[in-house]
Short mmCIF file of C-alpha atoms in Angstrom, two decimals:
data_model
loop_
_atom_site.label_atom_id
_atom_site.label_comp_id
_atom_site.label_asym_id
_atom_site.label_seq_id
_atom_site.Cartn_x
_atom_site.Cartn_y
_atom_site.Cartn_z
CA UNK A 300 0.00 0.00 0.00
CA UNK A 301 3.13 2.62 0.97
CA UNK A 302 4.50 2.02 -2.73
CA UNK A 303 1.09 2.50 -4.48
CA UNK A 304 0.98 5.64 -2.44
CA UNK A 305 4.14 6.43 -3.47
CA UNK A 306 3.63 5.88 -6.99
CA UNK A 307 0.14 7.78 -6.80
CA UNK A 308 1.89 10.84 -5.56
CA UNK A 309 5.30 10.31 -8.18
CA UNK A 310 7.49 9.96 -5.38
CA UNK A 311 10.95 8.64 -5.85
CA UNK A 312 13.37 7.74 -2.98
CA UNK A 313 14.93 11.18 -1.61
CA UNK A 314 12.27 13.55 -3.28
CA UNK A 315 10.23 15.98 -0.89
CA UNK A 316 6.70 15.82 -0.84
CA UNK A 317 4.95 19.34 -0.69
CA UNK A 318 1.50 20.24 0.46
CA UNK A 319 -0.06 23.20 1.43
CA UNK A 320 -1.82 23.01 5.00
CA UNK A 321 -5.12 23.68 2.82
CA UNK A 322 -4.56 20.75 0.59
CA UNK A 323 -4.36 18.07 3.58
CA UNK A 324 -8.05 17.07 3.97
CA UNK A 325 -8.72 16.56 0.25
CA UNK A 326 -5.36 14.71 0.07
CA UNK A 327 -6.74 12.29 3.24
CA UNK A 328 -10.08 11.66 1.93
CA UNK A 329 -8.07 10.14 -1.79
CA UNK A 330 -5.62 8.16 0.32
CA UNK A 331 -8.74 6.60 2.15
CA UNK A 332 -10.54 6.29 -1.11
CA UNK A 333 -7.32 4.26 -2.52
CA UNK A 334 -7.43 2.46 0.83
CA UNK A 335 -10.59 1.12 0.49
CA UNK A 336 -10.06 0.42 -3.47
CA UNK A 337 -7.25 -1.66 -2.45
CA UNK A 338 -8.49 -3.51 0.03
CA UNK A 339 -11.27 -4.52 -2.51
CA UNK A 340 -9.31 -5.79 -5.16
CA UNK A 341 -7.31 -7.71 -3.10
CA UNK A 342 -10.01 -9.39 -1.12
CA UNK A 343 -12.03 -9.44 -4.83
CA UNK A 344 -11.33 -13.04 -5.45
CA UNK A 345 -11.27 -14.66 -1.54
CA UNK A 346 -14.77 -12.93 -1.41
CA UNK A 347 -15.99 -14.63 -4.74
CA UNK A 348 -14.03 -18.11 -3.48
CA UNK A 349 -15.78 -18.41 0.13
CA UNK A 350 -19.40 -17.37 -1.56
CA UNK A 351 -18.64 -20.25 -4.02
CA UNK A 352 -17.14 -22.70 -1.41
CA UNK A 353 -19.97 -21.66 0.90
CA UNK A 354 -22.46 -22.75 -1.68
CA UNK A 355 -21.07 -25.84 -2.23
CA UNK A 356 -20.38 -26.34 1.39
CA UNK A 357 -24.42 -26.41 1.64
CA UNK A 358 -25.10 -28.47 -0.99
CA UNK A 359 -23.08 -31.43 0.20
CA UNK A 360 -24.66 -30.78 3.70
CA UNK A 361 -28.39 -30.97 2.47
CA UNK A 362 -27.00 -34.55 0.61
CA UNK A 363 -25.64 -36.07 3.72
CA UNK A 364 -29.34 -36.71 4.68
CA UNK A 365 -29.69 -39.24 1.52
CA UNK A 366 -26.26 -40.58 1.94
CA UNK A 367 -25.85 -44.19 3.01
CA UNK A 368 -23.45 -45.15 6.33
CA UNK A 369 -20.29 -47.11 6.14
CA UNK A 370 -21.63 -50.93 6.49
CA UNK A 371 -18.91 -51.51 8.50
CA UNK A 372 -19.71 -49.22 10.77
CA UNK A 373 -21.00 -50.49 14.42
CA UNK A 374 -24.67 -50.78 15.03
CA UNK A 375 -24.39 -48.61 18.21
CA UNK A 376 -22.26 -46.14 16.20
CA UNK A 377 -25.32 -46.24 13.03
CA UNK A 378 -27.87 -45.57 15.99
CA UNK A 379 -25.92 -42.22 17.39
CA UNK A 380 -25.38 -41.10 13.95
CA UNK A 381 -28.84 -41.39 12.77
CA UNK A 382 -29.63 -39.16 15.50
CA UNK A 383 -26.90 -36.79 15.15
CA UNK A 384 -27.22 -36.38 11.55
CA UNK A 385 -30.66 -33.80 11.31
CA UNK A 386 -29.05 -32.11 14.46
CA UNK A 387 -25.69 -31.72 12.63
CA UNK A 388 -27.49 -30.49 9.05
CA UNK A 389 -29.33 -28.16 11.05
CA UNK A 390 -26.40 -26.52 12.66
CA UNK A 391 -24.57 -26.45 9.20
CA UNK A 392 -27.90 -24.92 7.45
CA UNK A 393 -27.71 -22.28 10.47
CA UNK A 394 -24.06 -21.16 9.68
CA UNK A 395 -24.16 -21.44 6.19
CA UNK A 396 -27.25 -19.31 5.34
CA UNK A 397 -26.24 -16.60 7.06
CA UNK A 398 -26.26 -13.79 4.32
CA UNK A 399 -22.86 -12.32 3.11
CA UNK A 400 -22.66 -8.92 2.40
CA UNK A 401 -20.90 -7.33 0.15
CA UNK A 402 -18.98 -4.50 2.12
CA UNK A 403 -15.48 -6.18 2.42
CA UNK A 404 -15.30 -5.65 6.38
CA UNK A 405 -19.12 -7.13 6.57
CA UNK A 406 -18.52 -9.65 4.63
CA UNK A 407 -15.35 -10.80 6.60
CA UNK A 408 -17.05 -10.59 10.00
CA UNK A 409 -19.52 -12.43 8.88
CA UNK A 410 -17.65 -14.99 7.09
CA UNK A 411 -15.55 -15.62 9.98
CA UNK A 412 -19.17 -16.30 12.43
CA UNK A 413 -19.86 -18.83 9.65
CA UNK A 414 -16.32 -21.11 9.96
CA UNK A 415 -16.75 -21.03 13.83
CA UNK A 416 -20.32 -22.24 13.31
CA UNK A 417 -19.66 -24.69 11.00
CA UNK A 418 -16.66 -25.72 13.41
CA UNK A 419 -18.53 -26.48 16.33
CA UNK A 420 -21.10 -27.94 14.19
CA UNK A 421 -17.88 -30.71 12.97
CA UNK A 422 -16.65 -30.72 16.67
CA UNK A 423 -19.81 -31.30 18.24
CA UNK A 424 -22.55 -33.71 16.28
CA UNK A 425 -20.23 -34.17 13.44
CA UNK A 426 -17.54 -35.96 15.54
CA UNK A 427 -20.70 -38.64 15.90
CA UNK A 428 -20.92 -38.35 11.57
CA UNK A 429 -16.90 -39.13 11.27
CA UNK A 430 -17.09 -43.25 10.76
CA UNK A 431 -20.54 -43.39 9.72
CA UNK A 432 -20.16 -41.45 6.67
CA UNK A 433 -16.51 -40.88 6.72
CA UNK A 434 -16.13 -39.65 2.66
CA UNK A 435 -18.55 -36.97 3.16
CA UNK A 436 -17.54 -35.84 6.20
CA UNK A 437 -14.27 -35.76 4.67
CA UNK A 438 -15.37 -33.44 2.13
CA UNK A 439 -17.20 -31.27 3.98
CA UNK A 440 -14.11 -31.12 6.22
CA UNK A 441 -11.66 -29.97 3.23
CA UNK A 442 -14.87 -26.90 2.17
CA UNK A 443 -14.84 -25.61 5.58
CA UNK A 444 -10.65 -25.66 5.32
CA UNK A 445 -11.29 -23.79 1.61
CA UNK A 446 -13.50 -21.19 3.71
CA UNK A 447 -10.90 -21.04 6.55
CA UNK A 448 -8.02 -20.27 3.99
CA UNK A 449 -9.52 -17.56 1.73
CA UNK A 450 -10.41 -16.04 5.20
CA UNK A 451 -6.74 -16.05 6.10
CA UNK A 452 -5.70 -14.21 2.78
CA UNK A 453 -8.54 -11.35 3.96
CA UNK A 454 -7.38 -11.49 7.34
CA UNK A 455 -3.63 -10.38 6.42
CA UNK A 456 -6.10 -7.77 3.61
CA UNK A 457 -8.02 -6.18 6.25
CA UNK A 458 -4.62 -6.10 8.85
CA UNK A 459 -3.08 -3.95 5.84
CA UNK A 460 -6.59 -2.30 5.31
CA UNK A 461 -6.72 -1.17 9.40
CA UNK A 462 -3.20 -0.14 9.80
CA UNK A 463 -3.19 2.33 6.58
CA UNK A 464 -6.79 3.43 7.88
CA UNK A 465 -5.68 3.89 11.35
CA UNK A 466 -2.44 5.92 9.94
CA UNK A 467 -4.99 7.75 8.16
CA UNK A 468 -7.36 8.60 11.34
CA UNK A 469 -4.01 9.92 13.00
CA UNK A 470 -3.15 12.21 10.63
CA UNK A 471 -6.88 13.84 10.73
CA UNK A 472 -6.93 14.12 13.91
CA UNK A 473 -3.26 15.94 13.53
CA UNK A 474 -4.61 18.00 10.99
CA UNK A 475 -7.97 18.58 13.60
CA UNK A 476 -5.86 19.72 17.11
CA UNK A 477 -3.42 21.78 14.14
CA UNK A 478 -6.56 23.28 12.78
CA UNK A 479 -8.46 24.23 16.27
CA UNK A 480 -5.16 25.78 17.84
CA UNK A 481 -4.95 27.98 14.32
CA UNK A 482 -8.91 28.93 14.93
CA UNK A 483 -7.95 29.52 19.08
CA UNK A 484 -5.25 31.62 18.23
CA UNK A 485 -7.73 33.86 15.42
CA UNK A 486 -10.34 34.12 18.33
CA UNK A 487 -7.52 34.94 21.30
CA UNK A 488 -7.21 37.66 18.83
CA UNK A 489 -10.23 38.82 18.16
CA UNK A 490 -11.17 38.95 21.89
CA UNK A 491 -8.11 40.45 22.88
CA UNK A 492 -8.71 43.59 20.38
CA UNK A 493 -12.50 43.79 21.62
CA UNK A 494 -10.55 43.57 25.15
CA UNK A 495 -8.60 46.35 24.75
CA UNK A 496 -11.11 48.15 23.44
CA UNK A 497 -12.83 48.34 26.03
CA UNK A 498 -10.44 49.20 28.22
CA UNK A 499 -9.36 52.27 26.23
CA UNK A 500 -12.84 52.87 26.60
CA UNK A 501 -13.20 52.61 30.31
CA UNK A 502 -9.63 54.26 31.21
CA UNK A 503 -11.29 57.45 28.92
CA UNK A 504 -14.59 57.68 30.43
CA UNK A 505 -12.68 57.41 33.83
CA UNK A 506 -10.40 60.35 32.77
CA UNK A 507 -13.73 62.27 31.79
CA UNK A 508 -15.23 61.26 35.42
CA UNK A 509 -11.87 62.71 37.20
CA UNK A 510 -11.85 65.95 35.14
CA UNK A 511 -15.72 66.48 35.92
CA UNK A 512 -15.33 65.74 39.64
CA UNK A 513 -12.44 68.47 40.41
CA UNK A 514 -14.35 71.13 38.35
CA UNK A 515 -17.50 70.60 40.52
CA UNK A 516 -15.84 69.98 43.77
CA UNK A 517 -14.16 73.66 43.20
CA UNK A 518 -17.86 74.88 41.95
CA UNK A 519 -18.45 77.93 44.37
CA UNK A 520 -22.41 76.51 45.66
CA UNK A 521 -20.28 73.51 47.27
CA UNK A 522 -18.08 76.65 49.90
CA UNK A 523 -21.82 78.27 51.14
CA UNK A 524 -22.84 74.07 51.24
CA UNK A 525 -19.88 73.37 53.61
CA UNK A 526 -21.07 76.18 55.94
CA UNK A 527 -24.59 75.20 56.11
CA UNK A 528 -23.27 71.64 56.92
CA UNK A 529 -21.25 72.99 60.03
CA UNK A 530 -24.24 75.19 60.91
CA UNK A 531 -26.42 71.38 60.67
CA UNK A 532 -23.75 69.82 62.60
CA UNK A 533 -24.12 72.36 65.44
CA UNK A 534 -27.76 71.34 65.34
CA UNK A 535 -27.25 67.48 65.35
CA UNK A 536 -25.14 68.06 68.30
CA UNK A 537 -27.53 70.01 70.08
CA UNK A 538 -30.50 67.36 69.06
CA UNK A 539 -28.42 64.65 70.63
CA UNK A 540 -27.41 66.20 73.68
CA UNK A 541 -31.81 66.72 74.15
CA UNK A 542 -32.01 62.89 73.39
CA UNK A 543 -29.55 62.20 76.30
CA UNK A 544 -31.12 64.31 78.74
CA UNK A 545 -34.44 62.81 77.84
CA UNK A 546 -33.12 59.77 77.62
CA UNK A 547 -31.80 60.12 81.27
CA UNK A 548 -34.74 61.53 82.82
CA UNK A 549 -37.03 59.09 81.42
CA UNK A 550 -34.88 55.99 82.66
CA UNK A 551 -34.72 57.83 86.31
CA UNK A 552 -38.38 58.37 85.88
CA UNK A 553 -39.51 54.58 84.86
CA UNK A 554 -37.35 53.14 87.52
CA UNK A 555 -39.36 54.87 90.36
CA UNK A 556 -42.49 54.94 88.60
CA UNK A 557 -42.14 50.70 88.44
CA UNK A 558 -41.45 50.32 92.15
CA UNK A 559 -44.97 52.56 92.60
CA UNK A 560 -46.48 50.52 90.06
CA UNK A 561 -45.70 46.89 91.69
CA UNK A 562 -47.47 49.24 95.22
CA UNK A 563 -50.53 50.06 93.61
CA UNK A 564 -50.56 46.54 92.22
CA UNK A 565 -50.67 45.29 95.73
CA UNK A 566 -52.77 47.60 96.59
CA UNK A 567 -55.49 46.84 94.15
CA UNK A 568 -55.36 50.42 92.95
CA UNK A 569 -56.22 49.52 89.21
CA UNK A 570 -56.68 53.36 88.17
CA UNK A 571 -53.04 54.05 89.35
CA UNK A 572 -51.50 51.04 88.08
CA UNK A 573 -52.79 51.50 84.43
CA UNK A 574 -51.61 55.70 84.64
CA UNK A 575 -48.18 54.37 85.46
CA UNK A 576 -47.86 51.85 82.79
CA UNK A 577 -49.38 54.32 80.48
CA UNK A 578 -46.77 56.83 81.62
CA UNK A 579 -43.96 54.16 81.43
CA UNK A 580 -44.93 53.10 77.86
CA UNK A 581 -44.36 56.17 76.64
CA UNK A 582 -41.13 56.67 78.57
CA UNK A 583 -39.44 53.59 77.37
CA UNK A 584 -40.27 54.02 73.98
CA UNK A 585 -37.21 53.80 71.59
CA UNK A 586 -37.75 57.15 70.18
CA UNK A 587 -38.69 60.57 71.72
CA UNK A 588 -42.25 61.07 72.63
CA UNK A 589 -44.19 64.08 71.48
CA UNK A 590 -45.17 66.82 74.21
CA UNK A 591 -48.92 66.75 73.24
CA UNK A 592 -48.53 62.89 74.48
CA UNK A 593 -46.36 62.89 77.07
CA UNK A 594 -47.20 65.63 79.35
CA UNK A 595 -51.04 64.43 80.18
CA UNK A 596 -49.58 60.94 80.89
CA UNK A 597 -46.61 62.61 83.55
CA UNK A 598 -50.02 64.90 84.74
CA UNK A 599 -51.49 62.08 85.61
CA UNK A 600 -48.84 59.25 87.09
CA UNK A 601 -46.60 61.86 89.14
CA UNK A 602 -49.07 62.79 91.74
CA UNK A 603 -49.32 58.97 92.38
CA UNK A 604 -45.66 58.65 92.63
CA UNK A 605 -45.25 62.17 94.68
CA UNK A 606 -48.42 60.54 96.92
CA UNK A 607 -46.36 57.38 97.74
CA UNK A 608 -42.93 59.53 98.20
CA UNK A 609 -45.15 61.79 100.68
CA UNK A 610 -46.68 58.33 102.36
CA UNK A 611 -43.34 56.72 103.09
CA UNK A 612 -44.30 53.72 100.59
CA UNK A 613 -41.34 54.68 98.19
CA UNK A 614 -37.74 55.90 99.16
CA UNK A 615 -35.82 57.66 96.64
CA UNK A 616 -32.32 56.18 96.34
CA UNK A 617 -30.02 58.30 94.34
CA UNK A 618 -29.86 62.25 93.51
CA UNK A 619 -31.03 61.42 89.83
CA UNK A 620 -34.92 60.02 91.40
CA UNK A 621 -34.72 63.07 94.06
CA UNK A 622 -33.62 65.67 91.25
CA UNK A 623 -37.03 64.53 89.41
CA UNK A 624 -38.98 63.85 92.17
CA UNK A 625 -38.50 66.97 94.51
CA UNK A 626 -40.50 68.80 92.33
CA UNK A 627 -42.83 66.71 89.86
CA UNK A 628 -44.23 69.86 88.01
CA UNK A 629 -40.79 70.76 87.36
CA UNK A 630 -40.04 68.05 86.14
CA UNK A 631 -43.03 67.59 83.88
CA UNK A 632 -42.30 70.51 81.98
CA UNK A 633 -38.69 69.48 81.73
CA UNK A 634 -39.55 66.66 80.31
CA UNK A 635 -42.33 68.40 77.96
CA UNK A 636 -39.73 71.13 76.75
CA UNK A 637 -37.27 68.58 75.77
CA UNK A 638 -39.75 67.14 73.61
CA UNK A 639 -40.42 69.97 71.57
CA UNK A 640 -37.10 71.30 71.37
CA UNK A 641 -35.87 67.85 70.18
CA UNK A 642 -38.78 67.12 67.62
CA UNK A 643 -37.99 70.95 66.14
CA UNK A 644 -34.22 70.17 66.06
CA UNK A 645 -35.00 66.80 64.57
CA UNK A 646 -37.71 68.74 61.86
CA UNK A 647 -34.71 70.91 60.85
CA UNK A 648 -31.79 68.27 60.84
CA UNK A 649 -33.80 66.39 58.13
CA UNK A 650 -34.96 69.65 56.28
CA UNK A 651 -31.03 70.25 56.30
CA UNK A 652 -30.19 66.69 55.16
CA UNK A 653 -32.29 66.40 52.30
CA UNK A 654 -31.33 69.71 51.27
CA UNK A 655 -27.92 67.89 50.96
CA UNK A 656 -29.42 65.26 49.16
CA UNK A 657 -31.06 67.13 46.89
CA UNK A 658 -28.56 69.52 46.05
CA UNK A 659 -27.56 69.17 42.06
CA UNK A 660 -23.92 68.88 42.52
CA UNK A 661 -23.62 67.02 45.34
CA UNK A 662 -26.24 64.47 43.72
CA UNK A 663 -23.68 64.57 40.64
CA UNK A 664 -20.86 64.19 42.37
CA UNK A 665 -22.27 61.29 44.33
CA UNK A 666 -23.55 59.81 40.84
CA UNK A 667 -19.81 60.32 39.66
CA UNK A 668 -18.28 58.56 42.59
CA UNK A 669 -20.92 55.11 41.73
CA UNK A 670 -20.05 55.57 38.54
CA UNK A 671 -16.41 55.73 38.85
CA UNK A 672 -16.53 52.97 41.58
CA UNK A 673 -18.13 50.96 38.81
CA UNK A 674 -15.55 51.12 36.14
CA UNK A 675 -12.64 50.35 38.28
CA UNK A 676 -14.03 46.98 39.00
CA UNK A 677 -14.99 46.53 35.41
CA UNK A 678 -11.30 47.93 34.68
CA UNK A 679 -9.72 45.30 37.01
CA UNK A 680 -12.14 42.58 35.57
CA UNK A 681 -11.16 43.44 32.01
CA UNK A 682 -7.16 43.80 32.94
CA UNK A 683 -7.45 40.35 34.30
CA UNK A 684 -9.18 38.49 31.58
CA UNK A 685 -6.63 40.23 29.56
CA UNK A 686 -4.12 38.82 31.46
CA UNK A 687 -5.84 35.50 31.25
CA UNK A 688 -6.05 35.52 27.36
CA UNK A 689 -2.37 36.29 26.91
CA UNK A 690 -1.31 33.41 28.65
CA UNK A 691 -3.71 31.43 26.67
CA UNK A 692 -2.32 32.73 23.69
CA UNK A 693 0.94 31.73 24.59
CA UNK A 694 -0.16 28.19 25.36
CA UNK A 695 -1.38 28.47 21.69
CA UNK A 696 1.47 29.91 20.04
CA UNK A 697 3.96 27.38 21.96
CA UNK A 698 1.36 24.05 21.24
CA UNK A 699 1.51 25.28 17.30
CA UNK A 700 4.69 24.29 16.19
CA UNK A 701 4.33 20.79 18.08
CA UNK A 702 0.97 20.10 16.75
CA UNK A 703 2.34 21.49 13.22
CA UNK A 704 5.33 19.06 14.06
CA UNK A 705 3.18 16.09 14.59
CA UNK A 706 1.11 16.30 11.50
CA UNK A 707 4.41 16.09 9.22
CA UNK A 708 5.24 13.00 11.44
CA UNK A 709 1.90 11.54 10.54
CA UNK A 710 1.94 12.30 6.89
CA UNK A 711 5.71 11.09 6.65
CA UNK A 712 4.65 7.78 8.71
CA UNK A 713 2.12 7.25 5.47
CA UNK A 714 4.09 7.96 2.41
CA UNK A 715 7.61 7.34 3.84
CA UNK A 716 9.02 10.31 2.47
CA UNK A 717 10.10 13.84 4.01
CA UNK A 718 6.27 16.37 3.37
CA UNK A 719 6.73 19.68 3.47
CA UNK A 720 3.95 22.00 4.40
CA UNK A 721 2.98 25.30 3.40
CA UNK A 722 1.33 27.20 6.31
CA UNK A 723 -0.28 29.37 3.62
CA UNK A 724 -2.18 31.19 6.65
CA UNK A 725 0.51 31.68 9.80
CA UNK A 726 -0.98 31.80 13.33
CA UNK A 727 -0.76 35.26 14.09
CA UNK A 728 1.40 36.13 17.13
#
């Protein structure tokens, strides 16, 4: 097959074979055509010598049923063969009318089911047929050895046939891993120009956002901004320090109003004990009550408390309960003004705050800054895949020249000569 190759492409010992990278397929598919046009004419004439010896084979089969026995053959021996003789026809018949196709590699397989059939057949009833009818046996013997030899003549056919198919199959899939790495490397490419595209794209826009922000952070609205923000500082401060007072009084406040409620529990005062809880709900709310609901409840639970302090039922502990206690109407209007000093300072702290928040170039710078914050990570994401896609490419560009490499190996293991290939598109670099 190497020479007819050989001859196919003019080749004489020493010359170089040329072939552009291009030309490779086509070239494959007419060494597989040849291939398989070999391997038919040589198996041609053991193909039309088992389908006649097959034939044959049969026909002397079928006449074993009408043969006569050896009459010198033992009566015990007559009696087993009798019997094994349909079985052993049958088994035959079985084998040999199995259809033959006419595909070469078909037709072998199938051949070669048909001598193992007709084997066992011999090996198992027939070895009953062997003095009984010892001519025909003998001949049926010698057209199973006919099938059995033009099976070893495709045998060695097919052997060739696989080998030059199999070098064949390597070289594709040579060509194949040569081919994808050459595509890889055109997309790695591609992507990598679309890459940097967009990071040109994102390092401008970010240049853009950087030039914007230091004209409007020098923007002359932003100096009168700064001193309305110290003047709403000055007023958070002064909201929080009325939450801590409040917050102080009302704890001192709770504590003793709790010891007179558990009193007027145990008293079975029911109108005291729901003023105080009313008052001590409100108290120990999480955020500051309003003056129009906290002063009536105070109005109402301190004379109970003052009442018990008078009676001797509760003892003030610390100067915090007798600083609220010593004078309860004091106290209640403390406690009242706080209220609506903190809920105005509150009122104006948020008027102040969303006057921030609202104001068009803080609200642009602030949009700036997201949008900034935003294109760095997309800038370090890009960067990186970047990164990731040279190294790729440099995988590809290093894997080219082997894979290149190994298809001339291939093609030189077929023809047995030194190919030379024209890359007539490079892998870009």
């Amino acid at each position: 097959m190497l020479k007819f190759l050989k001859s196919l492409l003019g080749s004489a010992p020493g010359k170089q074979i040329t072939l552009t990278f291009e030309e490779v397929p086509s070239w494959l598919d007419e060494q597989e055509k040849t291939v398989h046009l070999t391997l038919q004419d040589e198996v041609k004439e053991p193909i039309r010598n088992i389908r006649h010896a097959t034939a044959n084979l049969q026909l002397m089969v079928n006449n074993l049923k009408d043969a006569d026995q050896d009459p010198d053959t033992h009566p015990k021996i007559k009696s087993i063969a009798k019997n094994s003789l349909p079985l052993f026809i049958r088994a035959m018949n079985a084998s040999l009318a199995k259809e033959l196709p006419s595909e070469p590699e078909a037709f072998y397989a199938v051949a070669v089911e048909c001598v193992k059939g007709c084997l066992n057949a011999i090996r198992g009833q027939g070895r009953y047929l062997m003095v009984a009818f010892p001519e025909e046996m003998k001949v049926t013997k010698a057209g199973i050895d006919t099938i059995g030899r033009e099976i070893n003549i495709m045998t060695k056919a097919i052997g060739r046939f696989n080998e030059e198919s199999t070098h064949i199959q390597a070289t594709r899939t040579a060509y194949a891993a040569l081919c994808e790495a050459r595509k890889d490397q055109e997309r790695a490419v591609g992507k990598e120009e679309r890459i940097r595209a967009r990071i040109v794209e994102i390092t401008g826009r970010l240049d853009i956002i950087s030039t914007e922000i230091t004209r409007l952070s020098s923007d002359s609205s932003l100096q009168l901004l700064d001193a309305e923000r110290g003047r709403c500082t000055d007023l958070v401060r002064q909201r929080d320090d009325y939450l801590r007072h409040y917050a102080s009084l009302a704890m001192t406040a709770s504590h003793v109003f709790r010891k007179a409620e558990k009193i007027a529990t145990r008293k079975h005062l029911s109108k005291e004990v729901h003023l105080l809880k009313d008052a001590m709900d409100i108290l120990s709310d999480h955020t500051v009550a309003s003056a129009e609901l906290v002063t009536p409840a105070l109005d109402a639970a301190c004379p109970v408390v003052q009442k018990m302090i008078d009676e001797g039922d509760i003892i003030l502990k610390n100067k915090e309960e007798h600083a609220v206690f010593s004078d309860s109407r004091k106290f209640c209007g403390e406690v009242s003004g706080l209220c609506r000093r903190y809920r105005d300072l509150e009122a104006r702290c948020r008027e102040a705050e969303e006057g921030f928040a609202n104001h068009p170039v803080l609200a642009r710078l602030r949009s700036l800054e997201r949008e900034k914050e935003q294109l760095k990570s997309m800038q370090v994401h890009e960067e990186e895949e970047h990164r990731q896609l040279l190294l790729w490419r440099t995988k590809i560009l290093a894997s080219a020249p082997l894979l290149q490499e190994e298809l001339l190996k291939k093609l030189k293991e077929m023809i047995g000569e030194t190919v030379q290939l024209e890359m007539d598109e490079p892998v870009r670099g």
